[in-house]
CSV table of C-alpha atoms in Angstrom, one decimal:
chain,number,residue,atom,x,y,z
A,1052,MET,CA,0.0,0.0,0.4
A,1053,GLU,CA,1.3,3.5,-1.1
A,1054,THR,CA,0.7,6.6,1.1
A,1055,VAL,CA,0.2,10.0,-0.2
A,1056,VAL,CA,0.4,13.4,1.1
A,1057,VAL,CA,-2.4,15.6,-0.1
A,1058,MET,CA,-2.2,19.3,1.3
A,1059,VAL,CA,-4.3,22.1,1.4
A,1060,ARG,CA,-5.3,25.0,2.6
A,1061,ASP,CA,-6.4,25.1,5.8
A,1062,GLU,CA,-10.1,26.3,5.0
A,1063,HIS,CA,-10.7,23.3,2.5
A,1064,PRO,CA,-13.9,21.5,4.3
A,1065,LEU,CA,-11.9,18.0,5.0
A,1066,ILE,CA,-9.9,20.4,7.2
A,1067,GLN,CA,-12.6,22.1,9.0
A,1068,LEU,CA,-14.5,18.5,9.4
A,1069,GLY,CA,-11.0,17.3,11.0
A,1070,LEU,CA,-11.1,14.5,9.2
A,1071,LEU,CA,-7.8,12.3,9.7
A,1072,ASP,CA,-7.7,9.5,8.6
A,1073,PRO,CA,-6.4,8.1,5.2
A,1074,LEU,CA,-8.3,8.4,2.1
A,1075,PHE,CA,-8.6,5.3,0.0
A,1076,LEU,CA,-9.9,6.6,-3.1
A,1077,VAL,CA,-7.5,5.0,-4.9
A,1078,GLU,CA,-7.6,1.2,-5.1
A,1079,GLY,CA,-3.4,0.5,-3.8
A,1080,VAL,CA,-3.1,4.1,-2.1
A,1081,ALA,CA,-3.6,5.7,1.5
A,1082,ILE,CA,-4.4,9.1,0.7
A,1083,ARG,CA,-3.2,11.6,4.0
A,1084,VAL,CA,-5.1,14.8,3.1
A,1085,VAL,CA,-3.5,17.8,5.0
A,1086,GLY,CA,-3.4,21.8,6.0
A,1087,VAL,CA,-0.1,24.2,6.2
A,1088,THR,CA,-1.2,24.8,9.3
A,1089,GLY,CA,-3.5,22.7,10.5
A,1090,ARG,CA,-5.7,25.2,12.7
A,1091,PRO,CA,-8.4,25.8,10.5
A,1092,SER,CA,-10.5,29.3,10.9
A,1093,ARG,CA,-13.5,27.5,11.9
A,1094,ARG,CA,-15.3,23.9,12.2
A,1095,ARG,CA,-17.4,22.0,9.5
A,1096,LEU,CA,-20.2,19.6,10.6
A,1097,LEU,CA,-22.2,17.1,9.0
A,1098,SER,CA,-25.9,15.8,9.4
A,1099,SER,CA,-25.1,11.7,11.1
A,1100,ARG,CA,-25.7,10.7,7.8
A,1101,ASN,CA,-23.9,12.0,5.8
A,1102,ARG,CA,-20.8,10.9,8.6
A,1103,ARG,CA,-21.8,7.7,8.9
A,1104,ALA,CA,-22.0,8.1,4.2
A,1105,LEU,CA,-18.6,9.8,4.0
A,1106,ARG,CA,-17.2,7.5,6.0
A,1107,LEU,CA,-18.4,4.7,3.4
A,1108,ILE,CA,-17.1,6.9,0.7
A,1109,THR,CA,-13.2,7.7,2.0
A,1110,ARG,CA,-13.5,3.4,2.5
A,1111,GLY,CA,-13.3,2.7,-1.1
A,1112,GLY,CA,-16.9,2.2,-0.7
A,1113,GLY,CA,-19.5,2.9,-4.1
A,1114,ILE,CA,-23.4,4.0,-4.5
A,1115,ALA,CA,-24.4,0.3,-3.6
A,1116,GLU,CA,-22.6,-0.6,-0.6
A,1117,LEU,CA,-24.3,3.3,0.3
A,1118,ALA,CA,-27.8,1.9,-0.8
A,1119,ASP,CA,-27.3,-0.8,1.5
A,1120,ARG,CA,-25.5,0.2,4.4
A,1121,LEU,CA,-27.5,3.3,5.0
A,1122,ARG,CA,-31.2,1.9,3.5
A,1123,LEU,CA,-30.8,3.9,0.6
A,1124,PRO,CA,-33.0,3.7,-2.4
A,1125,LEU,CA,-30.5,3.4,-5.0
A,1126,GLU,CA,-31.3,7.1,-6.7
A,1127,ARG,CA,-30.9,8.2,-2.6
A,1128,ALA,CA,-27.8,6.7,-2.1
A,1129,GLU,CA,-26.0,7.8,-5.5
A,1130,ALA,CA,-27.9,12.0,-5.0
A,1131,ILE,CA,-26.4,11.6,-1.8
A,1132,HIS,CA,-22.6,10.3,-2.9
A,1133,GLU,CA,-22.1,13.1,-6.0
A,1134,GLU,CA,-22.8,15.5,-3.5
A,1135,LEU,CA,-19.7,15.0,-1.4
A,1136,ILE,CA,-17.4,13.6,-2.8
A,1137,ARG,CA,-18.4,17.4,-4.7
A,1138,MET,CA,-18.9,19.2,-1.3
A,1139,LEU,CA,-15.9,18.0,0.1
A,1140,GLY,CA,-13.6,18.3,-3.3
A,1141,LEU,CA,-12.5,13.8,-3.3
A,1142,ASP,CA,-12.5,14.1,-6.9
A,1143,ARG,CA,-10.1,16.7,-7.4
A,1144,ILE,CA,-7.9,15.5,-4.7
A,1145,VAL,CA,-8.5,12.1,-6.3
A,1146,SER,CA,-7.2,13.7,-9.5
A,1147,GLN,CA,-4.1,15.0,-7.4
A,1148,VAL,CA,-3.0,11.9,-6.5
A,1149,ARG,CA,-3.4,9.9,-10.7
A,1150,ALA,CA,-0.7,12.6,-11.6
A,1151,ALA,CA,1.5,12.9,-8.5
A,1152,PHE,CA,1.9,9.1,-9.7
A,1153,GLY,CA,2.0,9.1,-12.6
A,1154,ALA,CA,-1.2,6.9,-13.4
A,1155,ARG,CA,-3.0,5.3,-15.6
A,1156,MET,CA,-6.1,3.8,-16.2
A,1157,LEU,CA,-6.9,1.1,-17.8
A,1158,GLY,CA,-10.0,-0.3,-20.0
A,1159,ASP,CA,-12.2,-1.3,-17.0
A,1160,GLY,CA,-11.0,1.6,-15.2
A,1161,GLU,CA,-8.6,-0.3,-13.1
A,1162,MET,CA,-5.6,1.4,-11.8
A,1163,LEU,CA,-2.5,1.1,-12.6
A,1164,LEU,CA,0.5,2.3,-10.3
A,1165,ARG,CA,4.0,2.7,-10.8
A,1166,ARG,CA,5.9,2.9,-7.9
A,1167,PRO,CA,9.3,3.4,-8.9
A,1168,GLU,CA,12.8,4.2,-6.4
A,1169,ALA,CA,13.0,7.8,-6.5
A,1170,ARG,CA,16.6,9.4,-7.1
A,1171,ASP,CA,18.3,11.7,-5.2
A,1172,LEU,CA,18.0,15.3,-7.8
A,1173,HIS,CA,17.5,18.3,-7.5
A,1174,PRO,CA,14.7,19.9,-9.2
A,1175,SER,CA,16.2,22.1,-11.7
A,1176,GLU,CA,18.1,18.5,-12.7
A,1177,VAL,CA,14.6,16.7,-13.5
A,1178,SER,CA,13.3,20.2,-14.6
A,1179,SER,CA,16.4,20.3,-17.2
A,1180,THR,CA,16.2,16.6,-18.9
A,1181,PRO,CA,14.0,17.0,-22.1
A,1182,GLU,CA,11.6,13.8,-21.3
A,1183,ARG,CA,9.6,15.1,-18.5
A,1184,THR,CA,6.3,15.2,-17.9
A,1185,MET,CA,6.2,16.8,-15.8
A,1186,THR,CA,6.1,21.1,-15.6
A,1187,ASP,CA,7.2,23.3,-12.2
A,1188,LEU,CA,3.1,25.2,-12.4
A,1189,ASP,CA,2.1,20.3,-12.6
A,1190,LEU,CA,3.9,20.4,-9.4
A,1191,VAL,CA,4.0,23.4,-6.9
A,1192,ARG,CA,0.1,22.3,-7.6
A,1193,VAL,CA,0.1,19.0,-6.5
A,1194,PHE,CA,1.0,20.7,-3.0
A,1195,PHE,CA,-1.0,23.7,-3.9
A,1196,PRO,CA,-4.4,23.0,-6.4
A,1197,ASP,CA,-5.2,26.5,-5.6
A,1198,ALA,CA,-1.5,28.1,-6.8
A,1199,GLU,CA,-1.4,30.9,-9.3
A,1200,ALA,CA,0.8,33.2,-11.3
A,1201,ARG,CA,0.3,36.4,-11.5
A,1202,ARG,CA,1.8,40.9,-12.2
A,1203,ARG,CA,2.9,42.3,-9.6
A,1204,ASP,CA,5.3,45.4,-10.8
A,1205,GLY,CA,7.8,44.7,-12.3
A,1206,GLY,CA,7.3,40.7,-13.2
A,1207,TRP,CA,5.0,37.3,-11.5
A,1208,GLU,CA,4.6,35.4,-8.2
A,1209,ILE,CA,2.8,32.5,-7.5
A,1210,VAL,CA,0.0,32.5,-4.1
A,1211,SER,CA,-1.0,29.9,-2.6
A,1212,ASP,CA,-4.7,30.6,-2.8
A,1213,PRO,CA,-5.5,34.5,-4.7
A,1214,GLN,CA,-8.8,33.7,-3.4
A,1215,HIS,CA,-8.1,34.0,0.1
A,1216,ARG,CA,-5.2,35.4,2.4
A,1217,SER,CA,-2.8,33.0,1.2
A,1218,HIS,CA,0.9,33.3,1.1
A,1219,ARG,CA,4.0,34.5,-1.3
A,1220,LEU,CA,5.2,31.0,-3.2
A,1221,GLY,CA,7.4,32.1,-5.2
A,1222,GLU,CA,8.5,34.7,-8.2
A,1223,GLY,CA,9.9,35.7,-11.1
A,1224,ALA,CA,10.3,38.5,-13.4
A,1225,THR,CA,8.9,36.2,-16.1
A,1226,GLU,CA,5.5,34.1,-14.9
A,1227,ALA,CA,8.2,30.5,-15.6
A,1228,GLU,CA,10.9,31.7,-13.6
A,1229,ALA,CA,8.4,32.8,-10.7
A,1230,TRP,CA,6.7,29.0,-10.9
A,1231,SER,CA,10.8,27.5,-11.1
A,1232,SER,CA,11.4,30.2,-8.1
A,1233,ALA,CA,8.3,28.4,-6.3
A,1234,VAL,CA,9.2,24.8,-6.6
A,1235,LEU,CA,12.6,26.1,-5.0
A,1236,ARG,CA,11.5,27.6,-2.2
A,1237,LEU,CA,9.9,24.1,-1.6
A,1238,TRP,CA,12.5,22.4,-1.8
A,1239,LYS,CA,14.3,24.3,0.4
A,1240,ASP,CA,11.4,22.7,2.6
A,1241,ASP,CA,13.1,19.2,4.4
A,1242,TRP,CA,9.2,18.2,4.9
A,1243,PHE,CA,8.4,19.2,0.6
A,1244,ARG,CA,11.6,17.8,-0.6
A,1245,PRO,CA,11.1,14.1,0.0
A,1246,LEU,CA,8.6,14.3,-1.8
A,1247,ILE,CA,9.7,16.4,-4.4
A,1248,VAL,CA,11.4,14.2,-5.0
A,1249,GLN,CA,9.4,11.5,-5.5
A,1250,ILE,CA,7.0,13.1,-7.7
A,1251,ARG,CA,9.5,13.8,-10.7
A,1252,SER,CA,11.4,10.4,-10.3
A,1253,MET,CA,7.9,8.9,-10.6
A,1254,ALA,CA,6.7,11.6,-13.9
A,1255,ALA,CA,10.2,10.9,-15.1
A,1256,GLU,CA,9.5,7.0,-15.0
A,1257,ASP,CA,6.2,7.4,-16.0
A,1258,GLN,CA,7.4,8.5,-19.2
A,1259,GLY,CA,9.7,6.9,-19.8
A,1260,GLY,CA,8.2,3.4,-20.3
A,1261,ALA,CA,5.3,4.7,-22.3
């Protein structure tokens, strides 16, 4: 079982719910969702039924299981399933994890995960390889899905979330330089560095096997 960490802003619904258990939304992967500071500005509550439904979903339960365990008509279980997926951004988290692992979807929808051994490369070295498939923008958004580039006096800056109070991740004379600056800033952090090595190596290995 692989474990992957997805970092989201503290205002994310899963952080506000205080959900600490791993999510089993992708076959063979345990997903841990963490906030930037771990201190959400407010708490969010769910109804008793929706809490039970969420527990089933995060353990890999589908619509049929929800209907059976919650004793609901299939149509109602499907509506609750879609509502929670959308409200809590679970589909977006799954997309992030698939991108980070260089996942490929087989014809029957089964998830094929590549698990290459991480090489200890500086991010600039990996970025310079012509076969790379993950841009600096892609890499930053694995950790900060709402990160965006915006103009400022004399150049560009990357902010973690333009819709909320956020911090600057990088800056540069051009947009590309700003994204590269953000990657280098994350690289200097001991928490992010091993994750960057793993993600970059997976992307390179996936391209090599294509």
